[in-house]
PDB file of C-alpha atoms in Angstrom:
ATOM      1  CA  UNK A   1       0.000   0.000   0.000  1.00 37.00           C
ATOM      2  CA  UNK A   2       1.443   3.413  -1.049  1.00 38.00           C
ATOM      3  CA  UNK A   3       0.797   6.338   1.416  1.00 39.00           C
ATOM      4  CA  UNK A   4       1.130  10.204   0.172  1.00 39.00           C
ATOM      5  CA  UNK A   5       4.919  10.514   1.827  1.00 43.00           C
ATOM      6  CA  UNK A   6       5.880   6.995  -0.749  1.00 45.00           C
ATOM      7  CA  UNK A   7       4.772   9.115  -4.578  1.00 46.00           C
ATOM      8  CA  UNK A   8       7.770  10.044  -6.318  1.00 48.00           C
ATOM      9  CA  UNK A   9       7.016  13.810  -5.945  1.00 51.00           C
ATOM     10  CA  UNK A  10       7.942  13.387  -2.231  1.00 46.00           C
ATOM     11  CA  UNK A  11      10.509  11.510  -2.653  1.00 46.00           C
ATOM     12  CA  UNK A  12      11.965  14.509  -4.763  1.00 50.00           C
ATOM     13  CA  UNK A  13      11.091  16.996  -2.102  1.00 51.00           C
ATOM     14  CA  UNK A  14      13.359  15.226   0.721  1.00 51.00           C
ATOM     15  CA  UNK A  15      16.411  15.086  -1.785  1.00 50.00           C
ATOM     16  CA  UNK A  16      17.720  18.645  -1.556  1.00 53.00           C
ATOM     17  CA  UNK A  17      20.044  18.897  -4.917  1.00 48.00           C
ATOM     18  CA  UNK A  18      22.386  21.837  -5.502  1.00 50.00           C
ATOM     19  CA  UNK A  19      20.478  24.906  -7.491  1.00 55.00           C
ATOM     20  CA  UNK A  20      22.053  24.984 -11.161  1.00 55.00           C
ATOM     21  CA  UNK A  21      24.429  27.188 -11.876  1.00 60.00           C
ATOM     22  CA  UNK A  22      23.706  30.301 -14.768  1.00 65.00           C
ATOM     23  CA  UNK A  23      25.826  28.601 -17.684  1.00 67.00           C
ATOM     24  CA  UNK A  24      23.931  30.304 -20.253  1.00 74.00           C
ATOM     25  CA  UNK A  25      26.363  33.098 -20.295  1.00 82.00           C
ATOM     26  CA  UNK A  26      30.522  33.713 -21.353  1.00 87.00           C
ATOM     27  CA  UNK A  27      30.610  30.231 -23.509  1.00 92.00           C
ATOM     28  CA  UNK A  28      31.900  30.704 -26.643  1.00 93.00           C
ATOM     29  CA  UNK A  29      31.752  27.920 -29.824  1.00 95.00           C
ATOM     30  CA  UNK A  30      35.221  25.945 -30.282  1.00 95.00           C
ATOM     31  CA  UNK A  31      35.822  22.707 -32.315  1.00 94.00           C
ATOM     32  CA  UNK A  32      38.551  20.359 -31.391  1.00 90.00           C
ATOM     33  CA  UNK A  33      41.250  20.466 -33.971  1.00 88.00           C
ATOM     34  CA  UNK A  34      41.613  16.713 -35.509  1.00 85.00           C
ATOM     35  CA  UNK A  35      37.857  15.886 -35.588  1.00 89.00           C
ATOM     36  CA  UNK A  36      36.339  18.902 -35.887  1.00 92.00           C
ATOM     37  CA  UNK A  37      33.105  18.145 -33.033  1.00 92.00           C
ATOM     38  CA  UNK A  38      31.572  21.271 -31.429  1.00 94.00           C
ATOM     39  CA  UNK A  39      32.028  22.108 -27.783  1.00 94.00           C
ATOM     40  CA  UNK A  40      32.305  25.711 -26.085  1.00 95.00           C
ATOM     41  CA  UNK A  41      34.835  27.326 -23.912  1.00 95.00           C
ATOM     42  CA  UNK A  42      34.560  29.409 -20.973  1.00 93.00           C
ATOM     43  CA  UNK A  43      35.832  32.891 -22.122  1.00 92.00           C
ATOM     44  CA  UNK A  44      35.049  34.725 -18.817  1.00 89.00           C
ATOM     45  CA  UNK A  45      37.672  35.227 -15.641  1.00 88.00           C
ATOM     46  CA  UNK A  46      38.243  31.520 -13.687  1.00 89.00           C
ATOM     47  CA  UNK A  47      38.714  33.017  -9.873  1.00 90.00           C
ATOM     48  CA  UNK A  48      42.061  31.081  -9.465  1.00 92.00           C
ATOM     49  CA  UNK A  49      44.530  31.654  -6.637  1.00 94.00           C
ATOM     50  CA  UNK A  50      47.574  33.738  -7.660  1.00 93.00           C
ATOM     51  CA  UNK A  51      50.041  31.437  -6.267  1.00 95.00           C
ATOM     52  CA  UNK A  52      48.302  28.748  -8.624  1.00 94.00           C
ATOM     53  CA  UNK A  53      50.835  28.301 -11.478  1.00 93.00           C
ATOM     54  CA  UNK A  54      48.403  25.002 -13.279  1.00 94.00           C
ATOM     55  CA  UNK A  55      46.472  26.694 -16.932  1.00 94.00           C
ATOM     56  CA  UNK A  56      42.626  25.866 -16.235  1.00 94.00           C
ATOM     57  CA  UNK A  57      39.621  25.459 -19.097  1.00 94.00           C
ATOM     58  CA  UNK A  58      36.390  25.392 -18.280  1.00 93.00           C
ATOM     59  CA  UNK A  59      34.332  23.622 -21.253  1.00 94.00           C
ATOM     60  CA  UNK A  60      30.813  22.240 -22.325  1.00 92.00           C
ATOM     61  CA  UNK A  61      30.218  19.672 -24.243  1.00 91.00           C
ATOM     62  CA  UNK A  62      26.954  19.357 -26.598  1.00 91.00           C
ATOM     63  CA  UNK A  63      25.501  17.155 -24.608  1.00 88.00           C
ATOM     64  CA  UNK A  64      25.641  19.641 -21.767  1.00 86.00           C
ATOM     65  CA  UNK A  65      28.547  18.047 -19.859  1.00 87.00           C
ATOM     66  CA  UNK A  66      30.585  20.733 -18.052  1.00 89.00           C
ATOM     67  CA  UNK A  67      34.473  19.779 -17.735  1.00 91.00           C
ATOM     68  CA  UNK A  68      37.107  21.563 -16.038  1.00 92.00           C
ATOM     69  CA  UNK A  69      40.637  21.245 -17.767  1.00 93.00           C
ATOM     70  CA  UNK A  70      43.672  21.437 -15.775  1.00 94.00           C
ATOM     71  CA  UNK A  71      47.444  21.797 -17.137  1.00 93.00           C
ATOM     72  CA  UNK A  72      50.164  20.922 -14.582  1.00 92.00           C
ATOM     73  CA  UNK A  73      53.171  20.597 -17.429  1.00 89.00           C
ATOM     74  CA  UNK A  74      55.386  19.260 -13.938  1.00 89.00           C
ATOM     75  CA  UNK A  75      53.535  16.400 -13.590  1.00 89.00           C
ATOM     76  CA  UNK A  76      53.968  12.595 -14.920  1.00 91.00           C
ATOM     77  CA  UNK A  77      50.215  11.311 -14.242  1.00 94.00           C
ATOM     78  CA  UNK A  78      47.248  12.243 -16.104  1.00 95.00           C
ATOM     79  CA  UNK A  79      43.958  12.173 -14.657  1.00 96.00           C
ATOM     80  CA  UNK A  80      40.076  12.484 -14.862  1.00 96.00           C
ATOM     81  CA  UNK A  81      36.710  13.005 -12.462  1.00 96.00           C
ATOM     82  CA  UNK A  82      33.450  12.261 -13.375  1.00 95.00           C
ATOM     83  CA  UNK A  83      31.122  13.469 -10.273  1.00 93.00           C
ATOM     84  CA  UNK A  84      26.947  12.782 -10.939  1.00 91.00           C
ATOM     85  CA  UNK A  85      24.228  14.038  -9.193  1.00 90.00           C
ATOM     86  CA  UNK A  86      23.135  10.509  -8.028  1.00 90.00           C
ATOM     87  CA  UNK A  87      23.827   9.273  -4.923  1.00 93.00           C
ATOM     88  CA  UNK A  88      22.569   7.146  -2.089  1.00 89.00           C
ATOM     89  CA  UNK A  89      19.839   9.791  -0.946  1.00 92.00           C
ATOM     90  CA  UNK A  90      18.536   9.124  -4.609  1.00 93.00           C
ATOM     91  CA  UNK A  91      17.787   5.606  -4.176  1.00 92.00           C
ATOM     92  CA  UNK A  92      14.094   4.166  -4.192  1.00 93.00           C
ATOM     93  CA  UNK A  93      12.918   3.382  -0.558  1.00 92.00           C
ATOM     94  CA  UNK A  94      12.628  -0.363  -2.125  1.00 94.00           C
ATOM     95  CA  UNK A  95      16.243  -0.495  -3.303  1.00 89.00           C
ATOM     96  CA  UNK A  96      18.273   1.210  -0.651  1.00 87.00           C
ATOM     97  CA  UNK A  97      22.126   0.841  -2.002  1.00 86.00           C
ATOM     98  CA  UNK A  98      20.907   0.736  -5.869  1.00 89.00           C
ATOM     99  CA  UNK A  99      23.514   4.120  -6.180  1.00 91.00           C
ATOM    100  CA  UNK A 100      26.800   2.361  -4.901  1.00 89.00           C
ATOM    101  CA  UNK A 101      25.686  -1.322  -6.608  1.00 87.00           C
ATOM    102  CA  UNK A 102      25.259   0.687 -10.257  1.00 89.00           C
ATOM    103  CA  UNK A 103      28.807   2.298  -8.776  1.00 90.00           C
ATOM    104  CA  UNK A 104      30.777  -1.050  -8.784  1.00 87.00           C
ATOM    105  CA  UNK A 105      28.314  -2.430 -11.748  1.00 87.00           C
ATOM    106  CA  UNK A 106      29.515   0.456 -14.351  1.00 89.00           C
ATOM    107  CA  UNK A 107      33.274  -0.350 -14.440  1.00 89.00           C
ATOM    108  CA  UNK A 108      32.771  -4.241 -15.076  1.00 89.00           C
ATOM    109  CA  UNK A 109      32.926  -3.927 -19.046  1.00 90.00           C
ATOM    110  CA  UNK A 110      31.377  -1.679 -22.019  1.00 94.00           C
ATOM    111  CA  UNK A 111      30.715  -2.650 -25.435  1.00 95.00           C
ATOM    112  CA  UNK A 112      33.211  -1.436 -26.582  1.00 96.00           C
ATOM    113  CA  UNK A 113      35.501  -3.102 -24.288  1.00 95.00           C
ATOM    114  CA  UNK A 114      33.641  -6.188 -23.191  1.00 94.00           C
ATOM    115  CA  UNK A 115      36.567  -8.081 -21.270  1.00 92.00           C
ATOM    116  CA  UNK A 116      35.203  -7.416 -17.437  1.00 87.00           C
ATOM    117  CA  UNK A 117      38.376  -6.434 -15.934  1.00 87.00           C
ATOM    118  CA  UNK A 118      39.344  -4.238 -18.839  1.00 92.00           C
ATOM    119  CA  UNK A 119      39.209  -0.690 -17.454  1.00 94.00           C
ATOM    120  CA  UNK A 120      40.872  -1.392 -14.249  1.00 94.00           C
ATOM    121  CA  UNK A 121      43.705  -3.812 -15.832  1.00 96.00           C
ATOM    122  CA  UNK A 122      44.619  -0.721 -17.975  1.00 97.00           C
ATOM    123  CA  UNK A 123      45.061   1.818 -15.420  1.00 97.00           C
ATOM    124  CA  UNK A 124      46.948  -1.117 -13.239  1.00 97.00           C
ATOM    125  CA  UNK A 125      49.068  -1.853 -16.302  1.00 97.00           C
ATOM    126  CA  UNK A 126      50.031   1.851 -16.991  1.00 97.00           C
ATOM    127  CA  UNK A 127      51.167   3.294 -13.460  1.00 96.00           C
ATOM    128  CA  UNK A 128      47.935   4.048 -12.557  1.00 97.00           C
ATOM    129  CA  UNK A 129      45.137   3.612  -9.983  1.00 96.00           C
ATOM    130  CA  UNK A 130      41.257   3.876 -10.192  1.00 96.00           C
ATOM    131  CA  UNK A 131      38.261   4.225  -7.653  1.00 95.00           C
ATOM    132  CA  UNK A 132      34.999   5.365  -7.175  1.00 95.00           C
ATOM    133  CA  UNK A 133      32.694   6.527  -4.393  1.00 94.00           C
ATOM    134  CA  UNK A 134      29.039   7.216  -3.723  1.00 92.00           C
ATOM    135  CA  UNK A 135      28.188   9.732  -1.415  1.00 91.00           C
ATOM    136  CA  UNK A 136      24.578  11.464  -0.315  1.00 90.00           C
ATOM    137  CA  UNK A 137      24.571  13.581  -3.091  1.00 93.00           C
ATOM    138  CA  UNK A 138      26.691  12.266  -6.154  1.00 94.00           C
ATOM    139  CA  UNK A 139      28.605   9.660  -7.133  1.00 95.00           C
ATOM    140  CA  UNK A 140      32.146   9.839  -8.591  1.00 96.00           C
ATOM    141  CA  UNK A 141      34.724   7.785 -10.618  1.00 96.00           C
ATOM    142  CA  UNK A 142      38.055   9.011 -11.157  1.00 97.00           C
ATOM    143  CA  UNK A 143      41.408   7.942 -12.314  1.00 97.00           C
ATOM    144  CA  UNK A 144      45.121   8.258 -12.525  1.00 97.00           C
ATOM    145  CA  UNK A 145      47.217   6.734 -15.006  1.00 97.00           C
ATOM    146  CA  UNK A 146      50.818   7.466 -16.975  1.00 96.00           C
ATOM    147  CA  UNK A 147      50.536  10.302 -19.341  1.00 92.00           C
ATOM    148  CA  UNK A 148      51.322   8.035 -22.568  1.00 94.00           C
ATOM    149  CA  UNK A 149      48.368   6.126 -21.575  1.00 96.00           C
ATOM    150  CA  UNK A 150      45.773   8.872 -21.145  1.00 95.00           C
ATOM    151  CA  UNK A 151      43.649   9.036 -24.062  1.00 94.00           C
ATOM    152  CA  UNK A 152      43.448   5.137 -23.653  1.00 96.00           C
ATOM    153  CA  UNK A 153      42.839   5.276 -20.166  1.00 96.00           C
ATOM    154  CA  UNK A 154      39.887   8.315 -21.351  1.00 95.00           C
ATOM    155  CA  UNK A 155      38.821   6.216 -23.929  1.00 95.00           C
ATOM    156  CA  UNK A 156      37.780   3.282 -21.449  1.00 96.00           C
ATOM    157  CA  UNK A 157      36.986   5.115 -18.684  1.00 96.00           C
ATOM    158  CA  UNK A 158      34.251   7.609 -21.055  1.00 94.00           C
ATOM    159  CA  UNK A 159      32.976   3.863 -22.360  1.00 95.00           C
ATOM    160  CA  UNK A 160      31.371   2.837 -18.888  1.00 93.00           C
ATOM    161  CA  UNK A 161      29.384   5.349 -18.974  1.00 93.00           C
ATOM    162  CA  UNK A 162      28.518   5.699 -22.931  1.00 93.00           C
ATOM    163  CA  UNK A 163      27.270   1.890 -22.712  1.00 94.00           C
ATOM    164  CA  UNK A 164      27.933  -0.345 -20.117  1.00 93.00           C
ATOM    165  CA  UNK A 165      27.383  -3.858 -19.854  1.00 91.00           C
ATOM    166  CA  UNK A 166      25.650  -4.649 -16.857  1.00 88.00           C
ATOM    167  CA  UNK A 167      26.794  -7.919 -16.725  1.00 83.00           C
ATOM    168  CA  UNK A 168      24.790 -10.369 -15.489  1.00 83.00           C
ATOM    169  CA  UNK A 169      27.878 -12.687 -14.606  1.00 82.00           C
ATOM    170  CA  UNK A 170      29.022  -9.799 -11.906  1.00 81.00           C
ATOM    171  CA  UNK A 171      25.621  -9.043 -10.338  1.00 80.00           C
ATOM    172  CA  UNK A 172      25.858 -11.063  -7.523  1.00 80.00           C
ATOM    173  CA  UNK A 173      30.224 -10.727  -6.944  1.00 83.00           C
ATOM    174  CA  UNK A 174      29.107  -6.933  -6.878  1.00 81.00           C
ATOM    175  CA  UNK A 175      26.014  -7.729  -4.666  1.00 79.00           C
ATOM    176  CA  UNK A 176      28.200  -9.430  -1.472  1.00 79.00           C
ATOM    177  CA  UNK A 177      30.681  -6.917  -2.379  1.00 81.00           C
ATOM    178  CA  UNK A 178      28.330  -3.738  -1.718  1.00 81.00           C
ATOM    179  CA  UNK A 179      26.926  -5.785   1.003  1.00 82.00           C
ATOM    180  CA  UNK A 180      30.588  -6.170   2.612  1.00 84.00           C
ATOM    181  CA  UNK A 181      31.124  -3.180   2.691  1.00 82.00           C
ATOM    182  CA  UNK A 182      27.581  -2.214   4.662  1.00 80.00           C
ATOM    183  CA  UNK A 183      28.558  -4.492   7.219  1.00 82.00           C
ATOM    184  CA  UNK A 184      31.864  -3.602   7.435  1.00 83.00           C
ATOM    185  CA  UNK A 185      30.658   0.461   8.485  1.00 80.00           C
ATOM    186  CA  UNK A 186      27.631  -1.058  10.340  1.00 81.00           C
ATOM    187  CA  UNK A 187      30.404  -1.473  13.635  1.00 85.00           C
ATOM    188  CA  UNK A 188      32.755   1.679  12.490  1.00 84.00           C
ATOM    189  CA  UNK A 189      32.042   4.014  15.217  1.00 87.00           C
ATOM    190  CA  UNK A 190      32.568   7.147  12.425  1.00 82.00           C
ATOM    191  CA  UNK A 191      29.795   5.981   9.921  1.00 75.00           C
ATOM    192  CA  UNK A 192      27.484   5.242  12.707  1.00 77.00           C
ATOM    193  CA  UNK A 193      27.768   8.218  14.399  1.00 80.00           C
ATOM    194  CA  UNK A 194      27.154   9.924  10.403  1.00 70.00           C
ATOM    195  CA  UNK A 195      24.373   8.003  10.051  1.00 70.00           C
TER     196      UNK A 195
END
């Protein structure tokens, strides 16, 4: 039986999400320079601290996708973000920890690159290292990998989200593993006194 506080409309109303930034203003049209597709760059003033020598470029991509750029020419490692407005305080009352399962669910294969340990064997294989996290509000993946392996690393990583897999054959490794870690916090006085 559903009661009024169970529609989807209140479910909405106890999720307080960020209020959208104006990005309708200081974007100007670019195109990237070997494959000519559209995006726009940020030609107002970043507020960046003076003692902050990295170059920074704020971009949209057509599908609305806001990226920051960053440019540290002293560093060896590459490496990319991807934060989403989905997190656990987004889940259905029926499937409490859906957020964090889709979390470890996403990286195990795309179509593009169907082999299940793909994306992480990559990073591993180039110097790098690869997580993700769900919080209240957002969930996000990130990554660190040898500069020569970037765009590959990029290329993967971009892939889990384009069109994952959802294997079956990892459903229920990723189930006990989600589950773990619940258990694991349920006795950590820090995420008990959070909760």
């Amino acid at each position: 039986m559903s009661t009024s506080r169970d529609t989807p409309e209140a479910r909405d109303q106890r999720i307080p999400l960020p209020a959208p930034a104006d990005w309708s203003t200081g974007f100007e049209q670019r195109q990237t320079a070997e494959t000519q597709l559209p995006y726009e760059e940020y030609t107002g003033a970043l507020e960046i601290s003076p003692n902050d020598t990295q170059q920074y470029r704020l971009i949209r991509l057509p599908n609305n996708m806001v990226a920051l750029c960053v440019r540290n020419d002293d560093v060896v490692q590459s490496s990319a973000c991807l934060s989403m407005l989905a997190g656990s305080m987004a889940n259905p009352p029926e499937f409490l920890g859906m957020a964090h399962f889709c979390e470890h669910l996403l990286t195990m294969g795309s179509k593009k690159y169907p082999k299940e340990k793909e994306y992480s064997q990559y990073i591993t294989s180039n110097a790098g290292y690869s997580n993700a996290e769900t919080t209240m509000y957002d969930t996000k993946y990130f990554f660190k990998v040898s500069d020569k392996a970037f765009e590959g690393a990029l290329d993967r990583f971009a892939q889990i989200f384009i069109d994952p897999l959802f294997d079956a054959n990892s459903i229920d490794r990723e189930l006990n593993s989600v589950q773990s870690e619940f258990q694991g916090y349920k006795t950590n006085d820090t995420w008990r006194t959070f909760m």
